[in-house]
Amino acid sequence: MSFPKDFLWGGAVPANQCEGGYLEDGKKLSVPDMLLGGDLHTPRTFLPVIDDTAFYPSHEAIDFYHHYKEDIALFAKMGFNVFRLSINWGRIFPNGDDEQPNEAGLAFYDAVLDACAKYGITPLVTLCHYEIPWNIVTKYGGFSNRKTIDLFVKYARTVFERYKDKVKYWLTFNEINIPCRGLHGGQGALYGLGIMEEEDIHSTHPLPLPELQYDQQRMFEALHNQFVASALTVKLGHEINPDFMIGNMIAHGTLYPLAPNPEDVMACLKKDEMDNGFCGDIQVRGEYPSYAFRYFKEHGIDFSFITEEDKVILKEGTVDLYTFSYYQTNCVSTNPHAQKTAGNMNYGIKNPYLEASDWGWQIDPQGLRYTLNKLHDRYPHTPLMVVENGLGAFDTVEEDGSIHDQYRIDYFRPHIQAMSEAIEDGVPLIGYTTWGPIDLVSAGTGQYAKRYGFIYVDRHDDGTGDFSRSKKDSFYWYKKVIESNGEDLD
Ligand code: BG6
């Protein structure tokens, strides 16, 4: 096995899917707080006004807000030397545009970061993991308004200055490319950019997320503003602490042509460019790639929003680190009858060679080695990190309380082998944070039943459960993997 001795091993969670305490200590509503749960067959729903009789999964989530000490101690027991978390923007600036930050929110993350430091765990902090304050959506139109760039940069400055000696690794926006995937566009635009059409904001009935209206021109403008916000943040972070390593974060939905037919191969290349390449190219290379302009022209996008001044900002704010989530791969086909797969905001055409999870996500460990090689080839001077990878599955608690999740171990083992092979191939991979080392709320479906953790949380989709934590078989397995620096995968 070839993992370097300082390889970062750990897990990743976002504030909105684990903290709960949605109105605690001054926090106000943010986007995920407005969403009800769904399941594989029923999409999540948006309601413009909080319904006190309904169950909102993010409102309590897994109550990490009150369990963080216990949870971080459990991560330390597994041997984590890195923990990816996000700061909930709305804990620091509850309305997004407040004059002064909320001290209670800042103090909460001081305590979380101190708990990490106690065990020698390096924090990797995402500044925005779908947690845009709701007021920014309704008052400013999310990132479609340039004013939101200033609000975000002010928030980033506040946390950079506060935690500059506690945090070295930062990510700007989680899965920044989700809105431009063209699939469930309205949902991605709301999660990622905080944009929603006026009519939808004031909907008089519960609105299923796939029905959210979606305007491509507005989406690309908002995404551009987010690139500018990210670049300004990277630049600012380096001024505050030159040792900061600041990365981007891409939802990498690796694609294969379904058939060797050149039509499919070309369709695959073109989709891959806009789905997976576009945002990373801008954030790593500091400029819009040429293929994007053809896409804009062919789709009637007026790209005059890319000003000369912004071009300079993008060039000056390139990232130090490329990070990505990797769950599944999909195919691309020009055959309109090709069978589709399931996914959250990321899906495509079924690959006949792959098995899928209970939620229909295709499992492809070899694809991770392929992806890492392709990324290194594309960005040869940028270190890479896999910051999300995992299996959402139903777990069963035995009478004696044990949870035998061999299927999860079977998922991780070949993915870790694939990373090792990629390192042998020469890929500068510096770390790996599995998704949901502790069970949490699913972003796609809002379910608890879709469990990712090595640690089980007693909390269920009907709102029952006492939030107690217990170790699954995979807990002991991952501990062994980390202890042996990826050598013992049995
Ligand atoms: C990624 C997101 O898309 O996938 C996470 O960054 C999300 O927030 C994860 O939880 C897994 O998806 P899901 O829909 O199973 O929660």
Short mmCIF file of C-alpha atoms and ligand atoms in Angstrom, two decimals:
data_model
loop_
_atom_site.label_atom_id
_atom_site.label_comp_id
_atom_site.label_asym_id
_atom_site.label_seq_id
_atom_site.Cartn_x
_atom_site.Cartn_y
_atom_site.Cartn_z
CA MET A 1 0.00 0.00 0.00
CA SER A 2 1.22 3.41 -0.91
CA PHE A 3 -0.39 6.02 1.32
CA PRO A 4 2.13 8.67 2.39
CA LYS A 5 2.81 8.68 6.13
CA ASP A 6 1.13 12.06 6.69
CA PHE A 7 -1.98 11.06 4.72
CA LEU A 8 -5.16 12.65 6.11
CA TRP A 9 -7.78 10.05 7.13
CA GLY A 10 -11.15 11.07 8.50
CA GLY A 11 -14.77 11.84 7.78
CA ALA A 12 -16.99 14.72 6.64
CA VAL A 13 -20.27 16.21 7.85
CA PRO A 14 -22.05 19.50 7.07
CA ALA A 15 -23.67 21.76 9.64
CA ASN A 16 -27.18 21.60 8.23
CA GLN A 17 -27.39 17.80 8.11
CA CYS A 18 -26.06 17.15 11.61
CA GLU A 19 -26.18 20.12 13.96
CA GLY A 20 -29.89 20.68 14.60
CA GLY A 21 -30.39 23.58 17.05
CA TYR A 22 -31.81 25.41 14.06
CA LEU A 23 -32.90 28.47 16.01
CA GLU A 24 -30.56 28.15 18.93
CA ASP A 25 -28.29 30.89 20.31
CA GLY A 26 -29.36 33.49 17.79
CA LYS A 27 -29.37 31.43 14.62
CA LYS A 28 -32.17 32.15 12.16
CA LEU A 29 -33.60 30.17 9.25
CA SER A 30 -31.40 29.01 6.42
CA VAL A 31 -32.31 27.20 3.18
CA PRO A 32 -32.32 23.58 4.49
CA ASP A 33 -34.58 24.60 7.41
CA MET A 34 -37.36 25.26 4.90
CA LEU A 35 -37.40 21.70 3.52
CA LEU A 36 -39.49 18.72 4.54
CA GLY A 37 -38.27 15.15 4.16
CA GLY A 38 -39.01 12.74 1.30
CA ASP A 39 -37.74 9.33 0.26
CA LEU A 40 -36.44 7.53 -2.82
CA HIS A 41 -39.81 7.84 -4.57
CA THR A 42 -41.12 11.07 -3.02
CA PRO A 43 -39.16 14.29 -3.52
CA ARG A 44 -38.49 16.72 -0.68
CA THR A 45 -40.92 19.63 -0.44
CA PHE A 46 -40.54 23.35 0.19
CA LEU A 47 -43.01 25.39 2.25
CA PRO A 48 -42.63 29.20 2.30
CA VAL A 49 -43.70 29.45 5.95
CA ILE A 50 -42.63 27.05 8.69
CA ASP A 51 -45.49 24.70 9.56
CA ASP A 52 -45.23 23.96 13.29
CA THR A 53 -47.09 20.68 12.89
CA ALA A 54 -44.74 19.27 10.22
CA PHE A 55 -41.47 17.37 10.70
CA TYR A 56 -38.39 19.13 9.37
CA PRO A 57 -35.35 16.85 9.50
CA SER A 58 -32.72 19.61 9.71
CA HIS A 59 -34.33 21.30 12.71
CA GLU A 60 -32.89 18.76 15.10
CA ALA A 61 -30.85 16.63 12.66
CA ILE A 62 -28.66 14.41 14.87
CA ASP A 63 -28.25 17.15 17.47
CA PHE A 64 -24.50 17.47 16.91
CA TYR A 65 -24.99 20.95 18.41
CA HIS A 66 -25.22 19.30 21.83
CA HIS A 67 -23.32 16.06 21.11
CA TYR A 68 -20.20 17.38 19.39
CA LYS A 69 -17.86 16.48 22.26
CA GLU A 70 -19.06 12.88 22.30
CA ASP A 71 -18.97 12.66 18.50
CA ILE A 72 -15.47 14.10 18.11
CA ALA A 73 -14.24 11.76 20.87
CA LEU A 74 -15.65 8.84 18.84
CA PHE A 75 -13.92 10.12 15.69
CA ALA A 76 -10.68 10.29 17.68
CA LYS A 77 -11.20 6.67 18.77
CA MET A 78 -11.31 5.69 15.10
CA GLY A 79 -8.00 7.51 14.71
CA PHE A 80 -9.15 10.44 12.56
CA ASN A 81 -6.42 12.97 11.90
CA VAL A 82 -8.79 15.15 9.87
CA PHE A 83 -12.44 16.11 10.31
CA ARG A 84 -14.35 17.97 7.61
CA LEU A 85 -17.16 20.13 8.94
CA SER A 86 -18.97 23.21 7.72
CA ILE A 87 -19.67 26.44 9.52
CA ASN A 88 -23.32 27.35 9.32
CA TRP A 89 -23.25 30.87 7.85
CA GLY A 90 -26.54 31.62 9.65
CA ARG A 91 -25.00 30.99 13.07
CA ILE A 92 -22.45 33.73 12.42
CA PHE A 93 -24.68 36.19 10.51
CA PRO A 94 -28.24 35.02 11.24
CA ASN A 95 -29.79 37.28 8.59
CA GLY A 96 -26.78 37.19 6.31
CA ASP A 97 -26.58 40.99 6.31
CA ASP A 98 -26.20 41.79 10.03
CA GLU A 99 -23.74 44.54 10.99
CA GLN A 100 -22.09 42.49 13.73
CA PRO A 101 -21.47 38.74 13.90
CA ASN A 102 -23.30 36.61 16.45
CA GLU A 103 -20.84 35.90 19.27
CA ALA A 104 -22.70 32.78 20.43
CA GLY A 105 -22.31 31.24 16.97
CA LEU A 106 -18.60 32.05 16.86
CA ALA A 107 -18.16 30.59 20.36
CA PHE A 108 -19.85 27.34 19.29
CA TYR A 109 -17.28 26.74 16.54
CA ASP A 110 -14.45 27.73 18.90
CA ALA A 111 -15.63 24.91 21.14
CA VAL A 112 -15.90 22.43 18.24
CA LEU A 113 -12.43 23.33 16.94
CA ASP A 114 -10.98 23.08 20.46
CA ALA A 115 -12.51 19.60 20.79
CA CYS A 116 -10.72 18.64 17.55
CA ALA A 117 -7.44 20.12 18.81
CA LYS A 118 -7.71 18.11 22.03
CA TYR A 119 -7.31 14.92 19.95
CA GLY A 120 -4.87 16.31 17.40
CA ILE A 121 -7.53 16.27 14.66
CA THR A 122 -6.93 18.73 11.82
CA PRO A 123 -10.15 20.54 10.87
CA LEU A 124 -11.10 21.01 7.22
CA VAL A 125 -13.77 23.70 7.15
CA THR A 126 -16.29 24.32 4.38
CA LEU A 127 -17.55 27.90 4.45
CA CYS A 128 -20.86 27.15 2.76
CA HIS A 129 -22.39 23.69 2.48
CA TYR A 130 -25.88 24.63 1.18
CA GLU A 131 -26.40 26.81 4.30
CA ILE A 132 -27.40 30.17 2.82
CA PRO A 133 -29.40 32.28 5.32
CA TRP A 134 -33.04 32.36 4.22
CA ASN A 135 -33.11 36.16 4.41
CA ILE A 136 -30.47 36.29 1.66
CA VAL A 137 -32.78 34.25 -0.58
CA THR A 138 -35.86 36.40 -0.02
CA LYS A 139 -34.26 39.85 0.29
CA TYR A 140 -31.39 39.65 -2.19
CA GLY A 141 -32.20 36.76 -4.52
CA GLY A 142 -29.23 34.74 -3.28
CA PHE A 143 -26.07 34.90 -5.40
CA SER A 144 -27.95 36.37 -8.35
CA ASN A 145 -27.31 39.68 -6.55
CA ARG A 146 -23.73 40.99 -6.42
CA LYS A 147 -24.43 42.33 -2.94
CA THR A 148 -24.33 38.68 -1.77
CA ILE A 149 -20.66 38.54 -2.82
CA ASP A 150 -19.91 41.25 -0.22
CA LEU A 151 -22.01 39.51 2.42
CA PHE A 152 -20.17 36.24 1.86
CA VAL A 153 -16.73 37.83 1.88
CA LYS A 154 -17.57 39.65 5.12
CA TYR A 155 -18.64 36.34 6.66
CA ALA A 156 -15.45 34.65 5.39
CA ARG A 157 -13.29 37.46 6.82
CA THR A 158 -15.00 37.10 10.19
CA VAL A 159 -14.34 33.38 10.50
CA PHE A 160 -10.86 33.55 8.93
CA GLU A 161 -9.81 36.16 11.49
CA ARG A 162 -11.41 34.34 14.38
CA TYR A 163 -10.04 30.87 13.60
CA LYS A 164 -6.80 31.74 11.79
CA ASP A 165 -4.70 29.87 14.33
CA LYS A 166 -7.06 26.90 14.61
CA VAL A 167 -7.81 26.08 10.99
CA LYS A 168 -5.40 25.70 8.09
CA TYR A 169 -7.58 23.87 5.50
CA TRP A 170 -10.65 25.64 4.09
CA LEU A 171 -13.10 24.97 1.25
CA THR A 172 -15.19 27.80 -0.16
CA PHE A 173 -18.45 26.34 -1.61
CA ASN A 174 -19.56 22.73 -1.36
CA GLU A 175 -20.21 21.09 -4.74
CA ILE A 176 -20.21 24.44 -6.51
CA ASN A 177 -21.01 22.71 -9.83
CA ILE A 178 -24.34 21.22 -8.70
CA PRO A 179 -26.48 24.10 -10.05
CA CYS A 180 -25.09 23.78 -13.58
CA ARG A 181 -25.59 20.03 -13.86
CA GLY A 182 -28.84 20.69 -15.71
CA LEU A 183 -30.56 17.94 -13.71
CA HIS A 184 -32.97 18.99 -11.00
CA GLY A 185 -31.68 22.44 -11.86
CA GLY A 186 -34.10 24.33 -9.63
CA GLN A 187 -33.13 22.25 -6.63
CA GLY A 188 -29.42 22.70 -7.25
CA ALA A 189 -29.87 26.44 -7.76
CA LEU A 190 -31.66 26.76 -4.43
CA TYR A 191 -29.20 24.62 -2.45
CA GLY A 192 -26.07 26.04 -3.99
CA LEU A 193 -26.91 29.60 -4.98
CA GLY A 194 -29.94 30.49 -2.88
CA ILE A 195 -31.94 31.47 -5.94
CA MET A 196 -35.63 30.83 -6.25
CA GLU A 197 -38.22 32.42 -8.50
CA GLU A 198 -40.56 34.90 -6.72
CA GLU A 199 -43.62 32.84 -7.58
CA ASP A 200 -42.08 29.77 -5.91
CA ILE A 201 -40.98 31.69 -2.80
CA HIS A 202 -44.61 32.68 -2.29
CA SER A 203 -46.09 29.34 -3.27
CA THR A 204 -49.43 28.70 -1.57
CA HIS A 205 -48.95 24.95 -1.63
CA PRO A 206 -46.09 22.59 -0.71
CA LEU A 207 -43.69 22.59 -3.65
CA PRO A 208 -41.81 19.41 -4.62
CA LEU A 209 -38.18 20.43 -5.23
CA PRO A 210 -37.91 19.03 -8.79
CA GLU A 211 -40.77 21.41 -9.71
CA LEU A 212 -38.85 24.54 -8.72
CA GLN A 213 -38.62 26.87 -11.68
CA TYR A 214 -35.24 27.44 -13.15
CA ASP A 215 -33.76 30.07 -15.42
CA GLN A 216 -30.39 29.22 -16.97
CA GLN A 217 -29.33 32.81 -17.60
CA ARG A 218 -29.94 33.76 -13.97
CA MET A 219 -28.24 30.59 -12.77
CA PHE A 220 -25.03 31.24 -14.75
CA GLU A 221 -24.92 34.85 -13.55
CA ALA A 222 -25.34 33.73 -9.95
CA LEU A 223 -22.70 31.06 -10.38
CA HIS A 224 -20.35 33.67 -11.80
CA ASN A 225 -20.93 35.80 -8.71
CA GLN A 226 -20.11 32.76 -6.61
CA PHE A 227 -16.83 32.23 -8.52
CA VAL A 228 -15.98 35.86 -7.80
CA ALA A 229 -16.91 35.43 -4.11
CA SER A 230 -14.78 32.29 -3.92
CA ALA A 231 -11.78 33.96 -5.58
CA LEU A 232 -11.99 37.05 -3.36
CA THR A 233 -12.18 34.74 -0.35
CA VAL A 234 -9.11 32.77 -1.39
CA LYS A 235 -7.16 35.99 -1.86
CA LEU A 236 -8.33 37.38 1.46
CA GLY A 237 -7.55 34.12 3.28
CA HIS A 238 -3.95 34.22 2.05
CA GLU A 239 -3.59 37.79 3.27
CA ILE A 240 -4.90 36.84 6.72
CA ASN A 241 -2.73 33.73 7.01
CA PRO A 242 -0.31 32.83 4.20
CA ASP A 243 -0.27 29.22 5.47
CA PHE A 244 -3.94 28.68 4.68
CA MET A 245 -4.63 25.95 2.11
CA ILE A 246 -7.91 26.91 0.48
CA GLY A 247 -9.68 24.54 -1.85
CA ASN A 248 -12.70 24.29 -4.07
CA MET A 249 -15.18 21.42 -3.91
CA ILE A 250 -16.73 19.71 -6.93
CA ALA A 251 -19.42 17.04 -7.12
CA HIS A 252 -17.52 14.77 -9.48
CA GLY A 253 -20.04 12.71 -11.38
CA THR A 254 -17.60 10.80 -13.59
CA LEU A 255 -19.06 9.88 -16.99
CA TYR A 256 -18.44 7.14 -19.54
CA PRO A 257 -19.88 6.89 -23.05
CA LEU A 258 -22.49 4.10 -23.02
CA ALA A 259 -21.26 2.78 -26.37
CA PRO A 260 -18.01 3.19 -28.35
CA ASN A 261 -20.14 4.95 -30.93
CA PRO A 262 -18.30 8.27 -31.64
CA GLU A 263 -21.61 10.11 -31.17
CA ASP A 264 -21.80 8.86 -27.57
CA VAL A 265 -18.11 9.57 -26.99
CA MET A 266 -18.52 13.18 -28.12
CA ALA A 267 -21.75 13.65 -26.14
CA CYS A 268 -19.91 12.32 -23.11
CA LEU A 269 -16.99 14.69 -23.57
CA LYS A 270 -19.31 17.69 -23.94
CA LYS A 271 -21.39 16.77 -20.88
CA ASP A 272 -18.29 16.08 -18.82
CA GLU A 273 -16.90 19.52 -19.69
CA MET A 274 -19.90 21.43 -18.38
CA ASP A 275 -20.83 19.05 -15.54
CA ASN A 276 -17.44 18.28 -14.07
CA GLY A 277 -14.82 20.47 -15.74
CA PHE A 278 -16.36 23.95 -15.93
CA CYS A 279 -16.27 25.10 -12.28
CA GLY A 280 -12.98 23.40 -11.44
CA ASP A 281 -11.30 24.89 -14.52
CA ILE A 282 -12.30 28.40 -13.44
CA GLN A 283 -11.29 27.89 -9.81
CA VAL A 284 -7.98 26.13 -10.50
CA ARG A 285 -6.87 27.94 -13.68
CA GLY A 286 -8.47 31.31 -12.97
CA GLU A 287 -10.29 31.73 -16.26
CA TYR A 288 -13.36 30.55 -18.14
CA PRO A 289 -12.54 27.60 -20.41
CA SER A 290 -13.06 28.06 -24.15
CA TYR A 291 -15.70 25.29 -24.43
CA ALA A 292 -17.94 27.29 -22.06
CA PHE A 293 -18.32 30.10 -24.59
CA ARG A 294 -19.60 27.74 -27.26
CA TYR A 295 -22.03 26.31 -24.70
CA PHE A 296 -23.20 29.84 -23.80
CA LYS A 297 -23.72 30.77 -27.44
CA GLU A 298 -25.61 27.58 -28.23
CA HIS A 299 -27.84 27.99 -25.17
CA GLY A 300 -28.55 31.69 -25.62
CA ILE A 301 -26.64 32.74 -22.50
CA ASP A 302 -25.57 36.38 -22.54
CA PHE A 303 -22.18 36.23 -20.83
CA SER A 304 -21.56 39.96 -20.60
CA PHE A 305 -21.63 39.46 -16.82
CA ILE A 306 -17.97 38.35 -17.08
CA THR A 307 -16.36 41.77 -16.73
CA GLU A 308 -12.68 42.63 -17.19
CA GLU A 309 -12.45 43.42 -13.48
CA ASP A 310 -13.89 40.02 -12.56
CA LYS A 311 -11.40 38.28 -14.85
CA VAL A 312 -8.57 39.77 -12.77
CA ILE A 313 -10.23 38.63 -9.54
CA LEU A 314 -10.62 35.07 -10.85
CA LYS A 315 -6.94 34.99 -11.84
CA GLU A 316 -5.81 36.28 -8.46
CA GLY A 317 -7.98 33.90 -6.43
CA THR A 318 -7.11 30.43 -7.71
CA VAL A 319 -7.36 27.60 -5.21
CA ASP A 320 -4.48 25.73 -3.55
CA LEU A 321 -6.27 22.43 -3.44
CA TYR A 322 -8.85 20.61 -5.58
CA THR A 323 -11.33 18.55 -3.58
CA PHE A 324 -14.31 16.54 -4.72
CA SER A 325 -17.09 14.19 -3.75
CA TYR A 326 -17.19 10.80 -5.41
CA TYR A 327 -20.17 8.49 -5.03
CA GLN A 328 -21.03 7.02 -8.39
CA THR A 329 -20.36 7.10 -12.11
CA ASN A 330 -22.89 7.25 -14.92
CA CYS A 331 -23.05 6.81 -18.67
CA VAL A 332 -23.93 9.22 -21.44
CA SER A 333 -25.87 8.06 -24.46
CA THR A 334 -27.40 9.62 -27.54
CA ASN A 335 -30.07 6.91 -27.43
CA PRO A 336 -33.18 8.60 -25.98
CA HIS A 337 -34.44 5.23 -24.71
CA ALA A 338 -31.33 4.37 -22.67
CA GLN A 339 -32.27 3.45 -19.11
CA LYS A 340 -31.72 6.12 -16.44
CA THR A 341 -30.27 5.69 -12.93
CA ALA A 342 -31.32 7.24 -9.63
CA GLY A 343 -29.34 9.88 -7.71
CA ASN A 344 -29.83 13.08 -5.70
CA MET A 345 -28.78 15.97 -7.94
CA ASN A 346 -26.39 13.78 -9.86
CA TYR A 347 -27.51 10.91 -12.06
CA GLY A 348 -27.45 9.69 -15.64
CA ILE A 349 -27.64 6.56 -17.75
CA LYS A 350 -27.35 3.06 -16.34
CA ASN A 351 -24.07 1.20 -16.78
CA PRO A 352 -24.69 -2.53 -17.42
CA TYR A 353 -21.40 -3.44 -15.68
CA LEU A 354 -22.16 -1.82 -12.32
CA GLU A 355 -24.20 -2.72 -9.24
CA ALA A 356 -26.18 -0.03 -7.44
CA SER A 357 -26.97 0.91 -3.81
CA ASP A 358 -30.43 0.64 -2.21
CA TRP A 359 -31.00 4.17 -3.51
CA GLY A 360 -29.94 3.25 -7.04
CA TRP A 361 -26.52 4.97 -6.98
CA GLN A 362 -24.09 3.00 -9.15
CA ILE A 363 -21.03 1.71 -7.29
CA ASP A 364 -17.74 2.05 -9.16
CA PRO A 365 -14.50 1.89 -7.14
CA GLN A 366 -12.31 1.54 -10.24
CA GLY A 367 -13.87 4.80 -11.44
CA LEU A 368 -12.24 6.57 -8.50
CA ARG A 369 -8.74 5.64 -9.72
CA TYR A 370 -9.78 6.74 -13.22
CA THR A 371 -11.14 10.04 -11.88
CA LEU A 372 -8.05 10.78 -9.80
CA ASN A 373 -5.79 10.13 -12.80
CA LYS A 374 -7.89 12.32 -15.08
CA LEU A 375 -7.95 15.14 -12.54
CA HIS A 376 -4.20 15.02 -12.04
CA ASP A 377 -3.74 15.14 -15.77
CA ARG A 378 -6.05 18.18 -15.96
CA TYR A 379 -4.56 20.01 -12.96
CA PRO A 380 -0.98 18.67 -12.75
CA HIS A 381 0.21 21.16 -10.13
CA THR A 382 -2.69 20.95 -7.68
CA PRO A 383 -2.94 18.50 -4.77
CA LEU A 384 -6.17 16.50 -4.66
CA MET A 385 -8.37 15.33 -1.84
CA VAL A 386 -11.46 13.08 -1.82
CA VAL A 387 -13.72 14.83 0.70
CA GLU A 388 -16.88 12.74 0.31
CA ASN A 389 -17.34 9.06 -0.49
CA GLY A 390 -19.66 6.59 1.17
CA LEU A 391 -22.63 4.29 1.01
CA GLY A 392 -26.15 5.29 2.02
CA ALA A 393 -27.84 2.09 3.19
CA PHE A 394 -30.54 0.71 5.49
CA ASP A 395 -29.01 -0.61 8.74
CA THR A 396 -30.54 -3.13 11.12
CA VAL A 397 -29.95 -3.01 14.85
CA GLU A 398 -29.76 -6.53 16.31
CA GLU A 399 -31.39 -7.38 19.61
CA ASP A 400 -28.06 -7.07 21.42
CA GLY A 401 -27.58 -3.61 19.90
CA SER A 402 -24.89 -4.63 17.38
CA ILE A 403 -25.02 -3.44 13.75
CA HIS A 404 -23.37 -5.69 11.18
CA ASP A 405 -22.79 -3.43 8.18
CA GLN A 406 -20.48 -5.64 6.13
CA TYR A 407 -21.95 -4.07 2.96
CA ARG A 408 -20.44 -0.73 4.01
CA ILE A 409 -17.01 -2.29 4.53
CA ASP A 410 -17.36 -3.98 1.15
CA TYR A 411 -18.07 -0.57 -0.38
CA PHE A 412 -15.11 1.22 1.19
CA ARG A 413 -12.44 -1.46 0.74
CA PRO A 414 -12.14 -1.26 -3.06
CA HIS A 415 -12.45 2.53 -3.03
CA ILE A 416 -9.47 2.74 -0.71
CA GLN A 417 -7.59 0.27 -2.90
CA ALA A 418 -8.40 2.45 -5.90
CA MET A 419 -6.93 5.52 -4.15
CA SER A 420 -3.81 3.55 -3.35
CA GLU A 421 -3.45 2.55 -7.00
CA ALA A 422 -3.90 6.18 -8.02
CA ILE A 423 -1.12 7.22 -5.64
CA GLU A 424 1.07 4.54 -7.26
CA ASP A 425 0.12 6.11 -10.60
CA GLY A 426 1.65 9.34 -9.31
CA VAL A 427 -1.47 11.23 -8.22
CA PRO A 428 -0.78 13.75 -5.40
CA LEU A 429 -3.70 12.68 -3.20
CA ILE A 430 -3.33 14.15 0.28
CA GLY A 431 -6.40 12.91 2.13
CA TYR A 432 -9.73 11.14 2.33
CA THR A 433 -12.81 12.05 4.36
CA THR A 434 -15.62 9.52 4.13
CA TRP A 435 -19.13 10.85 3.93
CA GLY A 436 -21.17 10.79 7.06
CA PRO A 437 -18.84 8.98 9.51
CA ILE A 438 -21.85 9.35 11.79
CA ASP A 439 -25.44 8.89 10.51
CA LEU A 440 -27.03 12.17 9.46
CA VAL A 441 -29.92 13.59 7.43
CA SER A 442 -29.71 12.88 3.69
CA ALA A 443 -29.44 16.03 1.57
CA GLY A 444 -31.21 14.46 -1.38
CA THR A 445 -34.14 12.78 0.33
CA GLY A 446 -34.15 14.30 3.82
CA GLN A 447 -34.17 10.81 5.31
CA TYR A 448 -32.50 9.40 8.39
CA ALA A 449 -33.10 5.88 7.06
CA LYS A 450 -30.42 6.46 4.43
CA ARG A 451 -27.50 5.85 6.76
CA TYR A 452 -23.85 6.50 5.94
CA GLY A 453 -22.20 6.27 9.34
CA PHE A 454 -19.65 4.12 11.10
CA ILE A 455 -21.58 5.42 14.11
CA TYR A 456 -25.30 4.74 14.37
CA VAL A 457 -27.64 7.46 15.67
CA ASP A 458 -30.97 6.49 17.18
CA ARG A 459 -33.14 8.91 15.25
CA HIS A 460 -35.83 8.04 12.71
CA ASP A 461 -37.95 9.51 9.94
CA ASP A 462 -41.06 9.63 12.15
CA GLY A 463 -39.19 11.89 14.59
CA THR A 464 -38.66 9.16 17.22
CA GLY A 465 -35.33 8.16 18.75
CA ASP A 466 -33.20 9.32 21.66
CA PHE A 467 -30.14 10.47 19.64
CA SER A 468 -27.94 7.88 21.36
CA ARG A 469 -24.82 6.83 19.44
CA SER A 470 -23.49 3.29 18.91
CA LYS A 471 -20.65 1.76 16.95
CA LYS A 472 -21.30 -0.34 13.85
CA ASP A 473 -18.92 -3.11 12.68
CA SER A 474 -17.51 -0.65 10.15
CA PHE A 475 -16.33 1.55 13.06
CA TYR A 476 -13.76 -1.06 14.10
CA TRP A 477 -12.84 -1.78 10.50
CA TYR A 478 -12.12 1.88 9.62
CA LYS A 479 -10.12 2.24 12.85
CA LYS A 480 -7.89 -0.62 11.67
CA VAL A 481 -7.55 0.93 8.21
CA ILE A 482 -6.39 4.22 9.69
CA GLU A 483 -4.08 2.56 12.23
CA SER A 484 -2.35 0.67 9.44
CA ASN A 485 -2.30 3.74 7.14
CA GLY A 486 -4.44 1.94 4.60
CA GLU A 487 -2.53 -1.35 4.64
CA ASP A 488 -4.96 -3.55 6.57
CA LEU A 489 -8.22 -3.62 4.64
CA ASP A 490 -9.40 -7.10 5.73
C1 BG6 B 1 -23.33 15.36 -1.61
C2 BG6 B 1 -23.54 16.47 -0.63
O1 BG6 B 1 -24.05 15.67 -2.78
O2 BG6 B 1 -23.82 14.09 -1.34
C3 BG6 B 1 -23.97 16.02 0.76
O3 BG6 B 1 -22.39 17.29 -0.51
C4 BG6 B 1 -24.90 14.84 0.64
O4 BG6 B 1 -24.53 17.12 1.43
C5 BG6 B 1 -24.14 13.70 -0.01
O5 BG6 B 1 -25.43 14.44 1.87
C6 BG6 B 1 -24.90 12.40 -0.08
O6 BG6 B 1 -26.12 12.60 -0.69
P1 BG6 B 1 -27.50 12.21 -0.01
O7 BG6 B 1 -28.53 12.73 -0.93
O8 BG6 B 1 -27.50 10.71 0.08
O9 BG6 B 1 -27.50 12.84 1.32
#
